[in-house]
Tab-separated table of C-alpha atoms and ligand atoms in Angstrom:
chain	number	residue	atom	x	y	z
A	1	UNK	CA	0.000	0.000	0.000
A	2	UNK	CA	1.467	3.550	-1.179
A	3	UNK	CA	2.483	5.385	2.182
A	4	UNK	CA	3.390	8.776	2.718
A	5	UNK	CA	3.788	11.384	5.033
A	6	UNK	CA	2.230	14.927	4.953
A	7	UNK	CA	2.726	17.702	6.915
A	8	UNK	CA	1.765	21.386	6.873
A	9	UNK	CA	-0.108	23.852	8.754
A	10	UNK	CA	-3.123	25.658	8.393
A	11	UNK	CA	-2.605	28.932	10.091
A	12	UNK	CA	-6.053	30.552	10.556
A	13	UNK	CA	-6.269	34.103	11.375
A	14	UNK	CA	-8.651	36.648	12.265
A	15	UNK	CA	-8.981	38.345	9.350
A	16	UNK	CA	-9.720	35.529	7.519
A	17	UNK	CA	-13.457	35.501	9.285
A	18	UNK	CA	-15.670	34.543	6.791
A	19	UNK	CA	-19.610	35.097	6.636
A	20	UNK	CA	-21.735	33.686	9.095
A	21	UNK	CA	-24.742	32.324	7.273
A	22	UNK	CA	-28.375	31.088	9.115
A	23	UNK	CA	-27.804	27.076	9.124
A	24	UNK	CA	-30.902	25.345	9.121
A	25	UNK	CA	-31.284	22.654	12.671
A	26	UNK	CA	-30.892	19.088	10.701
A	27	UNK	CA	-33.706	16.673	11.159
A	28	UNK	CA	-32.015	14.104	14.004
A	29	UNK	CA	-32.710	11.129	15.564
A	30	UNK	CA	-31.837	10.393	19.778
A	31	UNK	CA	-31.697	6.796	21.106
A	32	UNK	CA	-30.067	5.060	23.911
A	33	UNK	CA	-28.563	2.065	22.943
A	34	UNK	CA	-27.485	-0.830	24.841
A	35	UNK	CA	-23.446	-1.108	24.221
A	36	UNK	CA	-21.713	-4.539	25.601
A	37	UNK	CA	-18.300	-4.043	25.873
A	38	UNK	CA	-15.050	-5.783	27.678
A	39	UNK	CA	-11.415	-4.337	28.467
A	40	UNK	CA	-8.736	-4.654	30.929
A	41	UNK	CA	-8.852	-1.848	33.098
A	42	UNK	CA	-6.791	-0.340	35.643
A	43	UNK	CA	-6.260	-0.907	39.523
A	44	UNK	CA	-6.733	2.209	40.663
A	45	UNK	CA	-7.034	1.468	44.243
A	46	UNK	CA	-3.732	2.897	45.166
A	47	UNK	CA	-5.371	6.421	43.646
A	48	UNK	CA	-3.279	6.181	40.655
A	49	UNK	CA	-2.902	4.155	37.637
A	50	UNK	CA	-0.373	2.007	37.522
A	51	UNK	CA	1.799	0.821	34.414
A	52	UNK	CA	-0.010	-1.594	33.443
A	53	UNK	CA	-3.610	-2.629	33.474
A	54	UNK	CA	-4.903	-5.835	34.778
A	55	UNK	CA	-8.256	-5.972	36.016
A	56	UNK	CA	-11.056	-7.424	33.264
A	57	UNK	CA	-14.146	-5.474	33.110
A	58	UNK	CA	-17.046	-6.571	31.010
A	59	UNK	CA	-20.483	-5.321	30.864
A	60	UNK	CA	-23.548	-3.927	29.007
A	61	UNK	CA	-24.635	-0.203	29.163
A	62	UNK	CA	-26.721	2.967	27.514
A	63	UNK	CA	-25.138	5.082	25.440
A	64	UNK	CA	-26.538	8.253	24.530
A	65	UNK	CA	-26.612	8.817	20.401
A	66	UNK	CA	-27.656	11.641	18.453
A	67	UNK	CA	-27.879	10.595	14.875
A	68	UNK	CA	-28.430	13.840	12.664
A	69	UNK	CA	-29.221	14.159	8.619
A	70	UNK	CA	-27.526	16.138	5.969
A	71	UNK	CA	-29.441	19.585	5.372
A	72	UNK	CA	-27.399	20.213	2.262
A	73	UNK	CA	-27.756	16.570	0.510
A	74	UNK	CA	-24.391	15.752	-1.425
A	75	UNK	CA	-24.382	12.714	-3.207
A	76	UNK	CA	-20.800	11.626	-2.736
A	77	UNK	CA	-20.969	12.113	1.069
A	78	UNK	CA	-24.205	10.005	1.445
A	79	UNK	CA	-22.834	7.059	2.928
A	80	UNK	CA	-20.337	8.943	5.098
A	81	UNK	CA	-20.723	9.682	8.643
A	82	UNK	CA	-18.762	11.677	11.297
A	83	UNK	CA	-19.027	10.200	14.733
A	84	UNK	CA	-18.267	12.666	17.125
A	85	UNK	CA	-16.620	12.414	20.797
A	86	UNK	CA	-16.689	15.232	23.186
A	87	UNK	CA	-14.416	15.678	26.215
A	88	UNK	CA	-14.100	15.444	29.446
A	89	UNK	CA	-16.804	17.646	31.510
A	90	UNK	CA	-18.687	17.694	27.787
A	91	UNK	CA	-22.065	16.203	26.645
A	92	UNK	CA	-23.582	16.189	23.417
A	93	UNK	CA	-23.398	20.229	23.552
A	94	UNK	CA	-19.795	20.005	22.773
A	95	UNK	CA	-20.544	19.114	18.961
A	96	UNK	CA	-23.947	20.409	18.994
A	97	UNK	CA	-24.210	23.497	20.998
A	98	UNK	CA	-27.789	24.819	21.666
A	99	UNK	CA	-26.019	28.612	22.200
A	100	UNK	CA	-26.178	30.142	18.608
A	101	UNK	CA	-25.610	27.020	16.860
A	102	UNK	CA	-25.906	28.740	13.532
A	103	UNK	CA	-21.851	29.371	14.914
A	104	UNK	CA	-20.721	27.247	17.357
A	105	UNK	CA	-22.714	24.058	15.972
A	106	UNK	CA	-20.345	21.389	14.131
A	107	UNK	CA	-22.965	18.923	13.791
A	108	UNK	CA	-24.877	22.245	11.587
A	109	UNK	CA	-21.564	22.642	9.867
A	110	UNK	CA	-21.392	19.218	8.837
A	111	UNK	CA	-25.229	19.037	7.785
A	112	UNK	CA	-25.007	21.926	5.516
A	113	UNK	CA	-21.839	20.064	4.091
A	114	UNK	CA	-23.530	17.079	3.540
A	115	UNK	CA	-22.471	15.037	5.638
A	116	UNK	CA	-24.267	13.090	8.593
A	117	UNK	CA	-23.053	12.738	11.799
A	118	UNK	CA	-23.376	10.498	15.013
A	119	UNK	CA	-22.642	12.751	18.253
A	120	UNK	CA	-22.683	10.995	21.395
A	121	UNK	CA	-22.081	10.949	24.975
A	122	UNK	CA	-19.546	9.092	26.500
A	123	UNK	CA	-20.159	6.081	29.299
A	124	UNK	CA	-20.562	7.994	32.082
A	125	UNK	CA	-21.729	11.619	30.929
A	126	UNK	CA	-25.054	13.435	29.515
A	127	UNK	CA	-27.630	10.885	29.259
A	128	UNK	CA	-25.541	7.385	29.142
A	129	UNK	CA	-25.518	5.643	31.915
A	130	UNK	CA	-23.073	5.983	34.655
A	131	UNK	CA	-21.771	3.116	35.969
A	132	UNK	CA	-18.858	2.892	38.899
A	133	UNK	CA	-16.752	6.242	37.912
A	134	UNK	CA	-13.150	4.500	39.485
A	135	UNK	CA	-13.380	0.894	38.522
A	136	UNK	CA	-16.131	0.734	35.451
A	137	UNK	CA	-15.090	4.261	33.416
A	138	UNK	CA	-12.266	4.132	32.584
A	139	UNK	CA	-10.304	5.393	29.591
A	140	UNK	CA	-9.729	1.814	28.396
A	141	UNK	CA	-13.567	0.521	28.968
A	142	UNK	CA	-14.352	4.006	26.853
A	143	UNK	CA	-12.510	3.268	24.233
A	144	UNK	CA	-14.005	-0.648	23.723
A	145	UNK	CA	-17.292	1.187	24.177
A	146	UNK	CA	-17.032	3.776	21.093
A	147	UNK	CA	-15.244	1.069	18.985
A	148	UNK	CA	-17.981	-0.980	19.669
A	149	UNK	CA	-20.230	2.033	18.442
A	150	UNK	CA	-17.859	2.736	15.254
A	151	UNK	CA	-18.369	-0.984	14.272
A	152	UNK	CA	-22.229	-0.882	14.543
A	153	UNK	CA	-22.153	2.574	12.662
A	154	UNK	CA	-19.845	0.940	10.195
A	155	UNK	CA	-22.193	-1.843	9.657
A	156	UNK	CA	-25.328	0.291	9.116
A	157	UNK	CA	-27.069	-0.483	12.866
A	158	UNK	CA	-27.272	2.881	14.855
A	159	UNK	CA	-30.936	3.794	14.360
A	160	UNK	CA	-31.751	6.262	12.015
A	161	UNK	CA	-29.128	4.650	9.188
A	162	UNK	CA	-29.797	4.155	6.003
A	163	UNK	CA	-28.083	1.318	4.925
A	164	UNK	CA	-24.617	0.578	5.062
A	165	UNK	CA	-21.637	3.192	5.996
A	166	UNK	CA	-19.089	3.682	3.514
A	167	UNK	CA	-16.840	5.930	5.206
A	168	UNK	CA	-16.461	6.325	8.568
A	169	UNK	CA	-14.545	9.960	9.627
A	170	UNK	CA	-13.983	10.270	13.773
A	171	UNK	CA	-13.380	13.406	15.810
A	172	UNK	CA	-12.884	13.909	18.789
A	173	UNK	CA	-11.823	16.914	21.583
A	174	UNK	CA	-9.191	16.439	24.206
A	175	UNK	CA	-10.531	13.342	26.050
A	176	UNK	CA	-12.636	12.499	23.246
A	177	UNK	CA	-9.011	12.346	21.344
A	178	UNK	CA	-7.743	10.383	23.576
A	179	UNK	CA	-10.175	7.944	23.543
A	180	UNK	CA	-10.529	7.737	19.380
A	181	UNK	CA	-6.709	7.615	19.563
A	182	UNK	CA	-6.788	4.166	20.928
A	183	UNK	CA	-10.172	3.276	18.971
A	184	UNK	CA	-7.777	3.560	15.456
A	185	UNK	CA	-5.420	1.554	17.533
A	186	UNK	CA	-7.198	-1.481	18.442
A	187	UNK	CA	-9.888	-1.241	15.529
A	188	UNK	CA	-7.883	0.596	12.752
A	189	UNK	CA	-9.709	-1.203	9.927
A	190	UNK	CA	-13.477	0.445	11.078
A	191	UNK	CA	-12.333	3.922	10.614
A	192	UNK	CA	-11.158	5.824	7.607
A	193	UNK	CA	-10.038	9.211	8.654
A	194	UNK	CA	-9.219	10.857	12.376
A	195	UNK	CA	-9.633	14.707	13.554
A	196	UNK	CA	-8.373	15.093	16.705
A	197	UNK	CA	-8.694	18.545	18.064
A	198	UNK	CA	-7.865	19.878	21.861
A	199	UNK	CA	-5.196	17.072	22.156
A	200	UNK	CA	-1.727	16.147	21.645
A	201	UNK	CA	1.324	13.320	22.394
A	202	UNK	CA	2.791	15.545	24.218
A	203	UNK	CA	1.351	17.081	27.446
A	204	UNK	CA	2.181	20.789	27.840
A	205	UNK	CA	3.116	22.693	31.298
A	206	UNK	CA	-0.388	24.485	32.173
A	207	UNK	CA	-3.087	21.716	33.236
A	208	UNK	CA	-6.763	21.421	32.624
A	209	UNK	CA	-6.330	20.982	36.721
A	210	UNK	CA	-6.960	24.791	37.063
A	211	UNK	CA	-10.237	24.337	36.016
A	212	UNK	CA	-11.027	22.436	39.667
A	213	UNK	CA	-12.353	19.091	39.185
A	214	UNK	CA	-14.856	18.426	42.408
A	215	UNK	CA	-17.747	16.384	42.947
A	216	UNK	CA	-20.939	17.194	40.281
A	217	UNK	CA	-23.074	16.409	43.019
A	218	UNK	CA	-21.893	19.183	45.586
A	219	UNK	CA	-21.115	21.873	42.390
A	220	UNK	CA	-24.564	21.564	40.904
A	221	UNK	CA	-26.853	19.542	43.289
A	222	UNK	CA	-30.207	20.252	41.039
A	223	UNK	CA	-28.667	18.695	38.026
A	224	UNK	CA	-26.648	15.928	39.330
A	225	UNK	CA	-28.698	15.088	42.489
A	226	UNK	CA	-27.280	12.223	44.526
A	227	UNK	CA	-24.540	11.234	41.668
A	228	UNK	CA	-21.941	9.327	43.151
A	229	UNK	CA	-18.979	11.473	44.071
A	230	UNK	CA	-16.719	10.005	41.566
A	231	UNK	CA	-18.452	11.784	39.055
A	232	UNK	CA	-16.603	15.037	38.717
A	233	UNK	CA	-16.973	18.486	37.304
A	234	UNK	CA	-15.474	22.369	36.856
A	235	UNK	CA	-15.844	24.222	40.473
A	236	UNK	CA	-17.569	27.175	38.662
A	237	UNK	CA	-17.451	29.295	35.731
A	238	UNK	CA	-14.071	31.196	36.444
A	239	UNK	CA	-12.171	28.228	36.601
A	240	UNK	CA	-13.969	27.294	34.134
A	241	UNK	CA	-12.660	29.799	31.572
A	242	UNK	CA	-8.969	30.100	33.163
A	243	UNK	CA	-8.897	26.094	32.481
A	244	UNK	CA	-10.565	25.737	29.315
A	245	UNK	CA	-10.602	29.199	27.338
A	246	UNK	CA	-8.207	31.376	25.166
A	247	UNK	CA	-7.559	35.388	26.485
A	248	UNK	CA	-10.535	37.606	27.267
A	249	UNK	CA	-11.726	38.495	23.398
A	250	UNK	CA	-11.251	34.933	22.103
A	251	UNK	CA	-14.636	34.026	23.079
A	252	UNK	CA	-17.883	35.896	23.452
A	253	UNK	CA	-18.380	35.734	27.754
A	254	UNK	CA	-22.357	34.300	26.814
A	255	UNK	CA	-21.026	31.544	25.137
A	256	UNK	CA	-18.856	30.795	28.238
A	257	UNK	CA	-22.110	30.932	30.392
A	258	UNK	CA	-23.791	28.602	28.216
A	259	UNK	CA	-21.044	26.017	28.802
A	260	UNK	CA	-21.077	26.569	32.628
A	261	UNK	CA	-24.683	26.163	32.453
A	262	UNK	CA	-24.740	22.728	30.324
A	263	UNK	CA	-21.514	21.499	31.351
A	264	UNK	CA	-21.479	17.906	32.036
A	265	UNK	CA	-19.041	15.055	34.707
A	266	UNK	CA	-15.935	13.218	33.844
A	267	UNK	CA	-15.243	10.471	36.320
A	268	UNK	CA	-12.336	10.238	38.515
A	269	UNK	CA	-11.234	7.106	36.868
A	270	UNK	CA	-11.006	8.874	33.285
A	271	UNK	CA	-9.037	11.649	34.844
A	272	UNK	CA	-6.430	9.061	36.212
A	273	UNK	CA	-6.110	6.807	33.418
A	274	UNK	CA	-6.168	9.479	30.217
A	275	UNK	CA	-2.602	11.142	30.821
A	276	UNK	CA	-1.154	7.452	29.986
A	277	UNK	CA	-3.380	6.875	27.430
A	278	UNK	CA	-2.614	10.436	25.747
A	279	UNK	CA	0.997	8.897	24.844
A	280	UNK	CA	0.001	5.527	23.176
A	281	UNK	CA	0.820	5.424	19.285
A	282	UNK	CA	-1.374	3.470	16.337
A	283	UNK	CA	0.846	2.331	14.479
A	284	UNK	CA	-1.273	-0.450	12.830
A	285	UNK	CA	-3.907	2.882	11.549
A	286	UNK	CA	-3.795	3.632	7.326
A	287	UNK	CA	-5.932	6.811	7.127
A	288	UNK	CA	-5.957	10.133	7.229
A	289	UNK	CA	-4.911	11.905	10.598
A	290	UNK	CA	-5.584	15.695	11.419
A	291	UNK	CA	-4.641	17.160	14.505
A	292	UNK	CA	-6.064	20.751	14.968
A	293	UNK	CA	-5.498	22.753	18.441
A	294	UNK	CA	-6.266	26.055	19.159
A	295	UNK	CA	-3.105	28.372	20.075
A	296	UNK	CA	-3.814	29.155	23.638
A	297	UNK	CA	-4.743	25.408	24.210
A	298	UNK	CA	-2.123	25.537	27.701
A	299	UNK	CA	-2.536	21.709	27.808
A	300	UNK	CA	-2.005	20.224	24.616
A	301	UNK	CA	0.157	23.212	22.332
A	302	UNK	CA	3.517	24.558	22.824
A	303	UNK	CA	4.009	27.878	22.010
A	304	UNK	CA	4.727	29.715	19.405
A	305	UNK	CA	1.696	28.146	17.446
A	306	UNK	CA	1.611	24.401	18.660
A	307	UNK	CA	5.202	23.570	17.012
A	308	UNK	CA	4.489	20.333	19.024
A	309	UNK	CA	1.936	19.161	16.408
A	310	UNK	CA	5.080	18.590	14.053
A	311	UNK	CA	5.872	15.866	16.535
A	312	UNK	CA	2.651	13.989	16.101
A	313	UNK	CA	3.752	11.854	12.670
A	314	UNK	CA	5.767	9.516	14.229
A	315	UNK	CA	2.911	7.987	15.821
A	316	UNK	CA	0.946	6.837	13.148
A	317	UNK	CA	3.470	5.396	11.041
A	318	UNK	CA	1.174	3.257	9.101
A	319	UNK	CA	-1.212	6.094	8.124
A	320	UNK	CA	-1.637	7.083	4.730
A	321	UNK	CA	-1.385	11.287	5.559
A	322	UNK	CA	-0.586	12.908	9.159
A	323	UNK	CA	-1.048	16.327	9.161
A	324	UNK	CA	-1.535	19.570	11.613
A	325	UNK	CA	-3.805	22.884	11.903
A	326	UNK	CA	-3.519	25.471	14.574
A	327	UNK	CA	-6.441	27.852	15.136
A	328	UNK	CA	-5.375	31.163	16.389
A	329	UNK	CA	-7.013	33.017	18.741
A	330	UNK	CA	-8.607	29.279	20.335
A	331	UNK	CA	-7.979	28.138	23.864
A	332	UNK	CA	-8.638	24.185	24.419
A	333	UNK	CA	-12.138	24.256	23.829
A	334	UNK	CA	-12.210	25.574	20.773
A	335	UNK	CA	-15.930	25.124	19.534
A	336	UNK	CA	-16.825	27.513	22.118
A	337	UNK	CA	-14.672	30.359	21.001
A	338	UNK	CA	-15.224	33.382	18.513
A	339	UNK	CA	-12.949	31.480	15.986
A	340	UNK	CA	-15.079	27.967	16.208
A	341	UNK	CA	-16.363	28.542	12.404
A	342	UNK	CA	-12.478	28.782	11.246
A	343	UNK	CA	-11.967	25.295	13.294
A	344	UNK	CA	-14.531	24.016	11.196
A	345	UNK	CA	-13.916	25.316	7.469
A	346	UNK	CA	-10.303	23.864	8.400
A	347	UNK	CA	-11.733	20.553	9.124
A	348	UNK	CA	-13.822	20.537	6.304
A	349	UNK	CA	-11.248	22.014	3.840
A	350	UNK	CA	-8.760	18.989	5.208
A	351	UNK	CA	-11.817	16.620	4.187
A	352	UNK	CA	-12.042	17.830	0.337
A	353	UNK	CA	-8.458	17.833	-0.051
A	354	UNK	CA	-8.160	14.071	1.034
A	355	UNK	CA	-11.759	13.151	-1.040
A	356	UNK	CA	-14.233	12.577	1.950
B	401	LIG	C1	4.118	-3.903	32.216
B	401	LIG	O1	4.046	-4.621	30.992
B	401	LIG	C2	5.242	-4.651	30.294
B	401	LIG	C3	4.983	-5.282	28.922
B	401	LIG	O2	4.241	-6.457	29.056
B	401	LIG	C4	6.297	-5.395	31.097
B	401	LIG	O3	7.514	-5.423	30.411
B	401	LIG	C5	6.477	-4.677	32.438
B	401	LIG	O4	7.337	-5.429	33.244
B	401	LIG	C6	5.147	-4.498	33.142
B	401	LIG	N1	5.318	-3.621	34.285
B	401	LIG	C7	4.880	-3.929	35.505
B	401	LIG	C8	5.146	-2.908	36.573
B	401	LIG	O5	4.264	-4.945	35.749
B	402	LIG	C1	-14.725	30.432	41.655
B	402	LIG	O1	-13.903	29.853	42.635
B	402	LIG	C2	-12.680	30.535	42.829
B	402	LIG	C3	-11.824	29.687	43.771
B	402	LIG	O2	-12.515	29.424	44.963
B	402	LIG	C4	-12.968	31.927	43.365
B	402	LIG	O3	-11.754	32.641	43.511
B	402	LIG	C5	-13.867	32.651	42.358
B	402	LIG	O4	-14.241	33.903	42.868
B	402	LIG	C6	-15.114	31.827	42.084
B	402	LIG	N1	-15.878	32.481	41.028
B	402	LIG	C7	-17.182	32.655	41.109
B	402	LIG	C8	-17.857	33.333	39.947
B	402	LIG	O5	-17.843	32.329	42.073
């Protein structure tokens, strides 16, 4: 198979802002589906994760799914779908946010692009279900959970398909990354091209930590009454921003209220076990890989302009392109910044070029 590798950069500035134009809400479908999955997981009883995991876990749970339509139907893109990954402390708003989604809206993006797209939940978060946060969710029981969704997607079985799944494109943000970063490792033949965005190999010197993980339970009692205190979220919407957000003027301050408002858990066992994962490699993976970070991401982007995505091709030595974007004007959350739409026309010119 003809191998080679590609790298450039997309530098996207601010003056490149292009019109915003009214995006239609695609016709979707919600269902929560019962996913059986098995992994080896980590002992994390020591309150860390050790260097290797041992302990089997095997077991059947709801997944939330959000299956949306093309508004803009494109013939060559009919039997493509994007399934979509959010991070940690995200729900299906991270892909699909209800605050002027006209902008911040991927899963509109996509639609008016053609293309349909499966946004989710993760085990654990929005409405899936949440089983044991230390011992059950895991990073390694998430990712035989999604690659157990990618395969049913592949095959045509999410509800709301149409037949079979030609072309299956994955993208994920900063956990979410993580996680589809070992899907293309241990089921590299299900997926055909990977956009990671708000993640990296290599971990930077500022740390999502500043955002102040705590219980959800004692942060916002009325939405996550009596959740087990495993189940974490941000303490409140300063740390919030200083965690998660570029400078003051990268993002509008409502959008930032929105996201305190509908922001979701990540479990105590995901936060343990997703710095090793971050580091793994899939080297067994022959698509397309795009990594795309905003500039002010502190976690996963060195400065000036993530020159740390450069590093990223040597772990997918197998893959057909590996390539980089940097978003200026982005912190790590990037879809709810000013420059979202720039994030996306990236993504989507990266998907002509390659012939998705
Ligand atoms: C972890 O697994 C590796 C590879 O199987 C092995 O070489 C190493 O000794 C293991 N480490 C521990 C602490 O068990
Ligand atoms: C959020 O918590 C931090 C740390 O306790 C505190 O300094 C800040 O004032 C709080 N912000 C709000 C809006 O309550």
């Amino acid at each position: 198979m003809y191998t080679s590798f590609v790298t450039f950069s997309i530098l996207v500035s601010a003056a490149l802002g292009g019109a915003i134009r009214q995006r239609q809400a695609p016709h979707c479908i919600e269902s929560l589906i019962p996913i059986t999955a098995s992994a080896t997981n980590f002992d994390l009883s020591s309150g860390s994760a050790p260097a290797n995991a041992t302990v089997h876990v095997s077991g059947t749970f709801g997944i939330q799914l959000r299956l949306c339509a093309p508004t803009t139907p494109v013939s060559s893109r009919s039997k493509t779908l994007q399934v979509l990954v959010p991070g940690a402390t995200y729900n299906t708003e991270y892909w699909d946010a209800g605050f002027e989604p006209e902008t911040y809206s991927y899963v509109r993006f996509a639609a008016a692009n053609g293309y349909w797209t499966l946004n989710m939940a993760r085990l654990g978060d929005g409405k899936s279900a949440r089983p044991d946060g230390i011992t059950v969710v895991q990073v390694p029981f998430e990712v035989a959970v999604v690659s157990e969704i990618v395969k049913l997607a592949r095959a045509g079985r999410i509800p709301g398909t149409q037949g079979e799944i030609e072309k299956v494109i994955v993208l994920g943000h900063s956990l979410g990354s993580v996680i589809l970063n070992s899907v293309i490792e241990s089921v590299p033949s299900f997926v055909d091209a990977v956009v990671f965005t708000g993640y990296s190999h290599t971990v930077g010197s500022e740390d999502v930590a500043v955002a102040d993980f705590r219980p959800a339970s004692e942060i916002a009692p009325e939405r996550f009454p009596g959740l087990s205190s495993t189940y974490l979220t941000s303490l409140n919407i300063t740390t919030r921003g200083a965690g998660l957000y570029g400078a003051p003027g990268t993002f509008d301050p409502a959008a930032l209220e929105w996201d305190e408002e509908t922001k979701d858990t990540a479990t105590i066992g995901e936060l343990l076990t997703f710095p090793g994962a971050a580091g793994r490699a899939a080297p067994s993976f022959k698509g397309n890989v795009f990594t795309i970070n905003g500039d002010q991401d502190g976690v996963f982007c060195s400065k000036p302009e993530c020159a740390n995505l450069a590093d990223e091709v040597q772990f997918y030595p197998g893959a057909r392109s590996v390539e980089f974007g940097v978003v200026l004007d982005a912190g790590h959350s990037v879809n709810f910044h000013l420059s979202a739409p720039k994030l996306y026309t990236a993504v989507q010119e990266w998907l002509n070029k390659h012939g998705y």
